[in-house]
Amino acid sequence: MKGRALITGGAGFLGSHLCDALLGEGYSVVVVDNLLTGRLSNLEHLRNEPRFEFQKLDVNQPFDCGPVDYIFHFACPASPVDYTEHGIATLKVGSVGTFHVLDVARKYQAKYLVSSTSECYGDPLEHPQKESYWGYVNPVGPRSVYDEAKRFTEAVTMAYHRYHNVDARIVRIFNTYGPRMQINDGRVVPNFMKQALRGEPLTVYGDGGQTRSFCYVSDEIEGFLRLSRSDEHLPVNIGNPNEFTILECAQRVIAITGSKSRIDFKPLPPDDPKLRRPDITKAREVLGWEPKVDLDTGLRLSLDYFRGAVIAEPVL
Ligand SMILES: NC(=O)c1ccc[n+]([C@@H]2O[C@H](COP(=O)([O-])OP(=O)(O)OC[C@H]3O[C@@H](n4cnc5c(N)ncnc54)[C@H](O)[C@@H]3O)[C@@H](O)[C@H]2O)c1
């Protein structure tokens, strides 16, 4: 056995894929999750796996899940729908919850990796975004519950690294998509997939000229694993640098699903970032990582999952 890994937020989209990857590499895994936005169905296939354990816990309360060698701190509402609904819980998990997880890392001298986000760059004035860019964030806008929580998460992580020698790493994740995303979480790919598969119009905000870069989940997870094995303590961007306008993405989804849906344009929400693309020079140089799955392939790989999720979801 390679050691015991704790994944906070392991019942969520990324955390559950990380469980599969770590179990596949021979680790034993304990998931700590309060199921605020995650689902046990994401872990159902691990029910009979002897190296897997689930503990329903809120990391905003002090906790101790026993000795661990590695910690992947992924607990945090992540989609705009979720963090808007759970704004205070988002600020708490980014702050007090992160202190608790870092205290576990300190107690057991575990290697620690935390999921941060491209939202730390806000509505960026630099494009593409390098890790050295400090960001342009509205501290009191509707998105600030998430953006500032994550910026604080990074600050407290670096403080535990500097003051308590916690062996810490910070990944700045850019839009990631794939199976197990919630179809109602408001993120671009699930939204478009759901609308296209139901034959409803695809909602594009603004003129659809704002850009995003989408990373398929298997590429993202490989980036996390490489970073966890590296000695890099400052943040590293992990994301796909291929940039698409939202309108292009809607057209791709329509093509891949074979849908007859049209596109509906709606007003742009406040503080919506206009440009978003990672500069992944650091990940390439330090981790030897770069994404392999292009958008069309990733959408095709996700199609069966979204079909099933749309069928399972009652139309209101
Ligand atoms: N998916 C992306 O594109 C993306 C982009 C940037 C950053 N991230 C970060 O990656 C992490 C995982 O995101 P995701 O997309 O898997 O989201 P998700 O909502 O699917 O997963 C988050 C998990 O954290 C759990 N959780 C929330 N608060 C908790 C608490 N107080 N105690 C215990 N568990 C708690 C939820 O129940 C859920 O299972 C988050 O930290 C998110 O900010 C994700």
Tab-separated table of C-alpha atoms and ligand atoms in Angstrom:
chain	number	residue	atom	x	y	z
A	1	MET	CA	0.000	0.000	0.000
A	2	LYS	CA	1.298	3.435	-0.944
A	3	GLY	CA	-0.142	5.388	1.990
A	4	ARG	CA	-3.437	6.920	3.115
A	5	ALA	CA	-4.834	9.957	1.333
A	6	LEU	CA	-7.562	12.260	2.631
A	7	ILE	CA	-9.745	13.949	0.023
A	8	THR	CA	-11.995	16.684	1.379
A	9	GLY	CA	-14.916	17.279	-0.973
A	10	GLY	CA	-14.378	13.794	-2.402
A	11	ALA	CA	-18.090	13.297	-3.143
A	12	GLY	CA	-17.968	16.168	-5.630
A	13	PHE	CA	-17.109	16.229	-9.314
A	14	LEU	CA	-13.307	16.577	-9.174
A	15	GLY	CA	-12.832	14.912	-5.783
A	16	SER	CA	-14.567	11.718	-6.907
A	17	HIS	CA	-12.351	11.458	-10.014
A	18	LEU	CA	-9.329	12.006	-7.790
A	19	CYS	CA	-10.506	9.088	-5.585
A	20	ASP	CA	-10.501	6.826	-8.633
A	21	ALA	CA	-7.044	7.990	-9.685
A	22	LEU	CA	-5.465	7.557	-6.236
A	23	LEU	CA	-7.083	4.166	-5.643
A	24	GLY	CA	-5.860	3.160	-9.105
A	25	GLU	CA	-2.321	4.054	-8.062
A	26	GLY	CA	-2.539	1.882	-4.938
A	27	TYR	CA	-3.311	4.440	-2.215
A	28	SER	CA	-6.016	4.000	0.365
A	29	VAL	CA	-8.460	6.904	0.394
A	30	VAL	CA	-10.652	8.507	3.014
A	31	VAL	CA	-13.217	11.012	1.799
A	32	VAL	CA	-14.510	13.684	4.127
A	33	ASP	CA	-17.552	15.496	2.754
A	34	ASN	CA	-20.701	17.102	4.178
A	35	LEU	CA	-22.604	16.480	0.904
A	36	LEU	CA	-23.479	20.184	0.582
A	37	THR	CA	-23.017	20.077	-3.202
A	38	GLY	CA	-21.584	16.573	-3.662
A	39	ARG	CA	-23.440	13.289	-4.089
A	40	LEU	CA	-22.872	9.791	-2.764
A	41	SER	CA	-23.802	8.491	-6.210
A	42	ASN	CA	-20.403	9.801	-7.394
A	43	LEU	CA	-18.786	7.270	-5.044
A	44	GLU	CA	-21.305	4.444	-5.360
A	45	HIS	CA	-18.932	2.356	-7.506
A	46	LEU	CA	-16.416	2.332	-4.609
A	47	ARG	CA	-18.863	0.921	-2.059
A	48	ASN	CA	-17.108	-2.492	-1.915
A	49	GLU	CA	-13.552	-1.196	-2.259
A	50	PRO	CA	-11.674	-2.148	0.949
A	51	ARG	CA	-9.159	0.690	0.526
A	52	PHE	CA	-11.936	3.294	0.411
A	53	GLU	CA	-13.743	4.975	3.303
A	54	PHE	CA	-16.331	7.772	3.486
A	55	GLN	CA	-16.829	10.025	6.508
A	56	LYS	CA	-19.706	12.498	6.469
A	57	LEU	CA	-18.095	15.524	8.126
A	58	ASP	CA	-18.172	19.278	7.782
A	59	VAL	CA	-14.596	20.595	7.633
A	60	ASN	CA	-15.847	23.894	9.027
A	61	GLN	CA	-15.822	22.061	12.380
A	62	PRO	CA	-12.487	20.763	13.711
A	63	PHE	CA	-12.118	17.106	12.705
A	64	ASP	CA	-9.662	14.231	12.843
A	65	CYS	CA	-10.030	11.359	10.396
A	66	GLY	CA	-6.919	9.552	11.706
A	67	PRO	CA	-3.355	9.528	10.373
A	68	VAL	CA	-2.936	10.457	6.717
A	69	ASP	CA	0.097	10.813	4.454
A	70	TYR	CA	-1.486	13.048	1.795
A	71	ILE	CA	-4.286	15.583	1.831
A	72	PHE	CA	-6.173	16.882	-1.195
A	73	HIS	CA	-8.380	19.736	0.028
A	74	PHE	CA	-11.191	20.043	-2.531
A	75	ALA	CA	-14.150	20.881	-0.273
A	76	CYS	CA	-15.842	24.065	-1.488
A	77	PRO	CA	-18.972	24.867	-3.481
A	78	ALA	CA	-17.573	25.510	-6.956
A	79	SER	CA	-20.270	26.450	-9.425
A	80	PRO	CA	-21.736	29.967	-9.550
A	81	VAL	CA	-25.183	28.543	-8.743
A	82	ASP	CA	-23.835	26.718	-5.675
A	83	TYR	CA	-21.608	29.434	-4.249
A	84	THR	CA	-24.314	32.040	-4.751
A	85	GLU	CA	-26.798	29.881	-2.849
A	86	HIS	CA	-24.225	28.974	-0.166
A	87	GLY	CA	-22.247	32.231	0.014
A	88	ILE	CA	-21.485	32.166	3.737
A	89	ALA	CA	-20.626	28.444	3.700
A	90	THR	CA	-18.258	29.157	0.796
A	91	LEU	CA	-16.471	31.890	2.733
A	92	LYS	CA	-16.300	29.617	5.784
A	93	VAL	CA	-14.833	26.614	3.984
A	94	GLY	CA	-12.250	28.835	2.302
A	95	SER	CA	-11.249	30.296	5.658
A	96	VAL	CA	-12.036	28.404	8.877
A	97	GLY	CA	-12.471	25.064	7.057
A	98	THR	CA	-9.078	25.466	5.425
A	99	PHE	CA	-7.466	26.151	8.828
A	100	HIS	CA	-8.946	22.859	10.074
A	101	VAL	CA	-7.659	20.877	7.100
A	102	LEU	CA	-4.225	22.465	7.426
A	103	ASP	CA	-4.241	21.568	11.141
A	104	VAL	CA	-4.734	17.916	10.139
A	105	ALA	CA	-1.828	18.236	7.674
A	106	ARG	CA	0.321	19.719	10.403
A	107	LYS	CA	-0.641	17.105	12.983
A	108	TYR	CA	0.190	14.146	10.718
A	109	GLN	CA	2.931	15.877	8.686
A	110	ALA	CA	0.953	15.048	5.570
A	111	LYS	CA	1.728	16.435	2.127
A	112	TYR	CA	-1.069	18.859	1.267
A	113	LEU	CA	-2.539	20.082	-2.016
A	114	VAL	CA	-5.381	22.590	-2.171
A	115	SER	CA	-7.695	23.374	-5.067
A	116	SER	CA	-7.695	27.060	-5.863
A	117	THR	CA	-9.134	28.642	-8.954
A	118	SER	CA	-8.660	30.882	-11.945
A	119	GLU	CA	-11.262	33.100	-10.224
A	120	CYS	CA	-8.340	34.398	-8.135
A	121	TYR	CA	-7.510	36.430	-11.258
A	122	GLY	CA	-11.027	37.968	-11.255
A	123	ASP	CA	-11.892	39.849	-14.453
A	124	PRO	CA	-8.240	39.873	-15.528
A	125	LEU	CA	-6.383	42.822	-17.003
A	126	GLU	CA	-3.620	40.460	-18.172
A	127	HIS	CA	-4.239	37.814	-20.787
A	128	PRO	CA	-3.447	34.934	-20.710
A	129	GLN	CA	-3.080	34.681	-16.945
A	130	LYS	CA	0.299	33.766	-15.473
A	131	GLU	CA	0.657	32.707	-11.840
A	132	SER	CA	2.595	35.932	-11.187
A	133	TYR	CA	-0.507	38.050	-11.991
A	134	TRP	CA	-2.201	39.194	-8.765
A	135	GLY	CA	-5.664	39.501	-10.244
A	136	TYR	CA	-8.424	42.061	-10.560
A	137	VAL	CA	-11.191	41.061	-8.181
A	138	ASN	CA	-14.202	43.013	-6.956
A	139	PRO	CA	-14.090	42.321	-3.190
A	140	VAL	CA	-17.757	43.202	-2.621
A	141	GLY	CA	-19.451	41.959	-5.807
A	142	PRO	CA	-21.734	38.906	-5.956
A	143	ARG	CA	-18.845	36.611	-6.968
A	144	SER	CA	-16.620	37.790	-4.119
A	145	VAL	CA	-17.862	35.044	-1.746
A	146	TYR	CA	-16.007	32.573	-3.946
A	147	ASP	CA	-13.129	34.624	-5.348
A	148	GLU	CA	-12.072	36.109	-2.018
A	149	ALA	CA	-12.585	32.801	-0.178
A	150	LYS	CA	-10.131	31.178	-2.571
A	151	ARG	CA	-7.642	34.028	-2.339
A	152	PHE	CA	-7.768	33.669	1.449
A	153	THR	CA	-7.365	29.891	1.103
A	154	GLU	CA	-4.150	30.519	-0.817
A	155	ALA	CA	-2.943	33.005	1.820
A	156	VAL	CA	-3.568	30.677	4.771
A	157	THR	CA	-1.970	27.776	2.894
A	158	MET	CA	1.194	29.789	2.257
A	159	ALA	CA	1.185	30.924	5.910
A	160	TYR	CA	1.068	27.299	7.149
A	161	HIS	CA	3.840	26.486	4.715
A	162	ARG	CA	6.001	29.405	5.899
A	163	TYR	CA	5.241	29.366	9.620
A	164	HIS	CA	4.549	25.660	10.267
A	165	ASN	CA	6.524	23.987	7.451
A	166	VAL	CA	3.434	22.298	6.008
A	167	ASP	CA	4.489	20.674	2.737
A	168	ALA	CA	1.868	22.536	0.716
A	169	ARG	CA	0.901	22.926	-2.931
A	170	ILE	CA	-1.703	25.136	-4.593
A	171	VAL	CA	-3.379	24.332	-7.901
A	172	ARG	CA	-5.249	27.094	-9.739
A	173	ILE	CA	-7.876	25.163	-11.656
A	174	PHE	CA	-9.393	26.584	-14.828
A	175	ASN	CA	-12.856	25.504	-16.065
A	176	THR	CA	-12.945	21.720	-16.026
A	177	TYR	CA	-15.735	19.533	-17.362
A	178	GLY	CA	-16.656	15.892	-17.698
A	179	PRO	CA	-18.839	13.114	-16.271
A	180	ARG	CA	-20.288	13.596	-12.736
A	181	MET	CA	-20.830	17.343	-13.074
A	182	GLN	CA	-24.251	18.334	-11.806
A	183	ILE	CA	-26.411	19.245	-14.783
A	184	ASN	CA	-28.054	22.123	-12.921
A	185	ASP	CA	-24.961	23.827	-11.595
A	186	GLY	CA	-25.007	26.648	-14.111
A	187	ARG	CA	-21.569	25.935	-15.574
A	188	VAL	CA	-21.209	26.302	-19.316
A	189	VAL	CA	-20.761	22.695	-20.469
A	190	PRO	CA	-23.522	21.050	-18.358
A	191	ASN	CA	-25.894	23.897	-19.172
A	192	PHE	CA	-25.360	23.624	-22.907
A	193	MET	CA	-25.437	19.820	-22.827
A	194	LYS	CA	-28.718	19.770	-20.907
A	195	GLN	CA	-30.356	22.344	-23.178
A	196	ALA	CA	-29.107	20.686	-26.367
A	197	LEU	CA	-30.148	17.169	-25.286
A	198	ARG	CA	-33.619	18.449	-24.375
A	199	GLY	CA	-33.933	20.364	-27.642
A	200	GLU	CA	-34.276	23.641	-25.700
A	201	PRO	CA	-32.560	26.874	-26.799
A	202	LEU	CA	-28.954	27.219	-25.557
A	203	THR	CA	-28.613	30.308	-23.337
A	204	VAL	CA	-25.651	32.513	-24.216
A	205	TYR	CA	-25.012	35.564	-22.040
A	206	GLY	CA	-23.977	38.821	-23.714
A	207	ASP	CA	-22.977	38.428	-27.356
A	208	GLY	CA	-21.180	35.164	-26.579
A	209	GLY	CA	-17.830	36.739	-27.497
A	210	GLN	CA	-16.434	36.238	-23.969
A	211	THR	CA	-13.884	33.422	-23.914
A	212	ARG	CA	-13.285	30.393	-21.747
A	213	SER	CA	-10.851	27.511	-21.964
A	214	PHE	CA	-12.198	24.105	-21.023
A	215	CYS	CA	-10.093	21.270	-19.651
A	216	TYR	CA	-11.273	17.665	-19.721
A	217	VAL	CA	-11.310	16.067	-16.277
A	218	SER	CA	-8.720	13.316	-16.959
A	219	ASP	CA	-6.142	15.941	-17.998
A	220	GLU	CA	-6.877	18.022	-14.922
A	221	ILE	CA	-6.504	15.046	-12.554
A	222	GLU	CA	-3.153	14.136	-14.132
A	223	GLY	CA	-2.029	17.716	-13.432
A	224	PHE	CA	-3.047	17.411	-9.758
A	225	LEU	CA	-1.100	14.163	-9.377
A	226	ARG	CA	2.024	15.615	-10.971
A	227	LEU	CA	1.834	18.727	-8.802
A	228	SER	CA	1.344	16.595	-5.663
A	229	ARG	CA	4.630	14.819	-6.419
A	230	SER	CA	6.559	18.016	-7.164
A	231	ASP	CA	8.386	20.370	-4.811
A	232	GLU	CA	6.576	23.466	-6.097
A	233	HIS	CA	4.896	25.383	-3.262
A	234	LEU	CA	3.672	28.461	-5.105
A	235	PRO	CA	0.456	28.298	-7.191
A	236	VAL	CA	0.449	26.450	-10.513
A	237	ASN	CA	-2.190	26.927	-13.229
A	238	ILE	CA	-3.706	23.688	-14.496
A	239	GLY	CA	-6.092	24.171	-17.373
A	240	ASN	CA	-6.412	23.940	-21.114
A	241	PRO	CA	-5.012	26.961	-22.969
A	242	ASN	CA	-7.181	26.408	-26.051
A	243	GLU	CA	-9.568	29.315	-25.905
A	244	PHE	CA	-13.117	29.304	-27.287
A	245	THR	CA	-15.802	31.932	-27.296
A	246	ILE	CA	-18.924	30.883	-25.462
A	247	LEU	CA	-20.760	31.071	-28.777
A	248	GLU	CA	-18.286	28.642	-30.405
A	249	CYS	CA	-18.713	26.287	-27.479
A	250	ALA	CA	-22.511	26.376	-27.860
A	251	GLN	CA	-22.133	25.549	-31.559
A	252	ARG	CA	-19.810	22.610	-30.785
A	253	VAL	CA	-22.269	21.176	-28.267
A	254	ILE	CA	-25.106	21.461	-30.774
A	255	ALA	CA	-22.991	19.675	-33.390
A	256	ILE	CA	-21.830	16.861	-31.079
A	257	THR	CA	-25.273	16.171	-29.613
A	258	GLY	CA	-26.874	16.386	-33.051
A	259	SER	CA	-29.432	18.751	-31.520
A	260	LYS	CA	-31.797	21.057	-33.408
A	261	SER	CA	-31.656	23.658	-30.606
A	262	ARG	CA	-31.236	27.333	-31.457
A	263	ILE	CA	-29.215	29.863	-29.425
A	264	ASP	CA	-30.877	32.471	-27.158
A	265	PHE	CA	-28.945	35.572	-26.065
A	266	LYS	CA	-29.490	37.016	-22.552
A	267	PRO	CA	-27.876	39.996	-20.696
A	268	LEU	CA	-24.410	39.422	-19.234
A	269	PRO	CA	-24.403	38.926	-15.411
A	270	PRO	CA	-22.321	41.404	-13.303
A	271	ASP	CA	-18.548	40.819	-13.023
A	272	ASP	CA	-18.614	38.001	-15.585
A	273	PRO	CA	-14.986	37.614	-16.729
A	274	LYS	CA	-14.572	38.548	-20.404
A	275	LEU	CA	-11.363	36.643	-21.051
A	276	ARG	CA	-10.061	33.522	-19.383
A	277	ARG	CA	-7.105	31.473	-20.553
A	278	PRO	CA	-4.326	29.918	-18.484
A	279	ASP	CA	-0.694	30.467	-19.257
A	280	ILE	CA	0.570	26.935	-18.541
A	281	THR	CA	4.279	27.582	-19.122
A	282	LYS	CA	4.990	26.830	-15.464
A	283	ALA	CA	3.054	23.527	-15.492
A	284	ARG	CA	4.897	22.528	-18.675
A	285	GLU	CA	8.315	23.406	-17.257
A	286	VAL	CA	7.940	22.277	-13.640
A	287	LEU	CA	5.572	19.320	-14.032
A	288	GLY	CA	6.078	18.300	-17.662
A	289	TRP	CA	2.270	18.517	-17.921
A	290	GLU	CA	0.007	19.632	-20.681
A	291	PRO	CA	-3.541	18.691	-21.631
A	292	LYS	CA	-4.124	16.013	-24.262
A	293	VAL	CA	-7.906	15.942	-24.761
A	294	ASP	CA	-9.353	18.534	-27.161
A	295	LEU	CA	-12.818	20.031	-26.676
A	296	ASP	CA	-14.624	17.913	-29.273
A	297	THR	CA	-13.140	14.691	-27.852
A	298	GLY	CA	-13.944	15.688	-24.273
A	299	LEU	CA	-17.523	16.580	-25.175
A	300	ARG	CA	-17.932	13.218	-26.912
A	301	LEU	CA	-16.463	11.407	-23.877
A	302	SER	CA	-18.984	13.216	-21.654
A	303	LEU	CA	-22.033	12.697	-23.832
A	304	ASP	CA	-23.242	9.370	-22.394
A	305	TYR	CA	-23.035	10.717	-18.857
A	306	PHE	CA	-25.007	13.860	-19.702
A	307	ARG	CA	-27.607	11.820	-21.627
A	308	GLY	CA	-28.159	9.667	-18.530
A	309	ALA	CA	-28.251	12.700	-16.217
A	310	VAL	CA	-30.798	14.479	-18.408
A	311	ILE	CA	-33.036	11.389	-18.506
A	312	ALA	CA	-32.784	11.020	-14.704
A	313	GLU	CA	-33.709	14.668	-14.133
A	314	PRO	CA	-37.434	15.503	-14.169
A	315	VAL	CA	-38.351	18.439	-16.431
A	316	LEU	CA	-40.133	21.015	-14.234
B	1	LIG	N1	-14.693	22.171	-11.539
B	1	LIG	C1	-14.013	23.246	-11.874
B	1	LIG	O1	-13.999	23.636	-13.051
B	1	LIG	C2	-13.237	24.014	-10.830
B	1	LIG	C3	-12.581	25.182	-11.238
B	1	LIG	C4	-11.846	25.887	-10.294
B	1	LIG	C5	-11.730	25.408	-9.000
B	1	LIG	N2	-12.377	24.271	-8.640
B	1	LIG	C6	-12.237	23.840	-7.236
B	1	LIG	O2	-12.145	22.430	-7.146
B	1	LIG	C7	-12.820	21.965	-5.957
B	1	LIG	C8	-13.848	20.924	-6.333
B	1	LIG	O3	-14.765	21.474	-7.270
B	1	LIG	P1	-15.911	20.589	-7.942
B	1	LIG	O4	-16.135	21.149	-9.288
B	1	LIG	O5	-15.593	19.158	-7.756
B	1	LIG	O6	-17.152	21.020	-7.012
B	1	LIG	P2	-18.250	20.118	-6.282
B	1	LIG	O7	-19.285	21.057	-5.755
B	1	LIG	O8	-18.690	19.018	-7.183
B	1	LIG	O9	-17.427	19.488	-5.080
B	1	LIG	C9	-17.187	20.153	-3.868
B	1	LIG	C10	-17.384	19.160	-2.735
B	1	LIG	O10	-17.071	19.808	-1.482
B	1	LIG	C11	-18.049	19.396	-0.517
B	1	LIG	N3	-18.074	20.399	0.546
B	1	LIG	C12	-18.407	21.714	0.450
B	1	LIG	N4	-18.310	22.308	1.638
B	1	LIG	C13	-17.867	21.355	2.538
B	1	LIG	C14	-17.571	21.368	3.920
B	1	LIG	N5	-17.697	22.473	4.675
B	1	LIG	N6	-17.146	20.199	4.489
B	1	LIG	C15	-17.017	19.071	3.753
B	1	LIG	N7	-17.294	19.011	2.432
B	1	LIG	C16	-17.711	20.145	1.831
B	1	LIG	C17	-19.328	19.296	-1.328
B	1	LIG	O11	-20.352	18.555	-0.710
B	1	LIG	C18	-18.826	18.663	-2.623
B	1	LIG	O12	-18.841	17.259	-2.554
B	1	LIG	C19	-13.412	23.207	-5.281
B	1	LIG	O13	-12.521	23.630	-4.282
B	1	LIG	C20	-13.459	24.219	-6.400
B	1	LIG	O14	-13.380	25.532	-5.915
B	1	LIG	C21	-13.139	23.575	-9.520
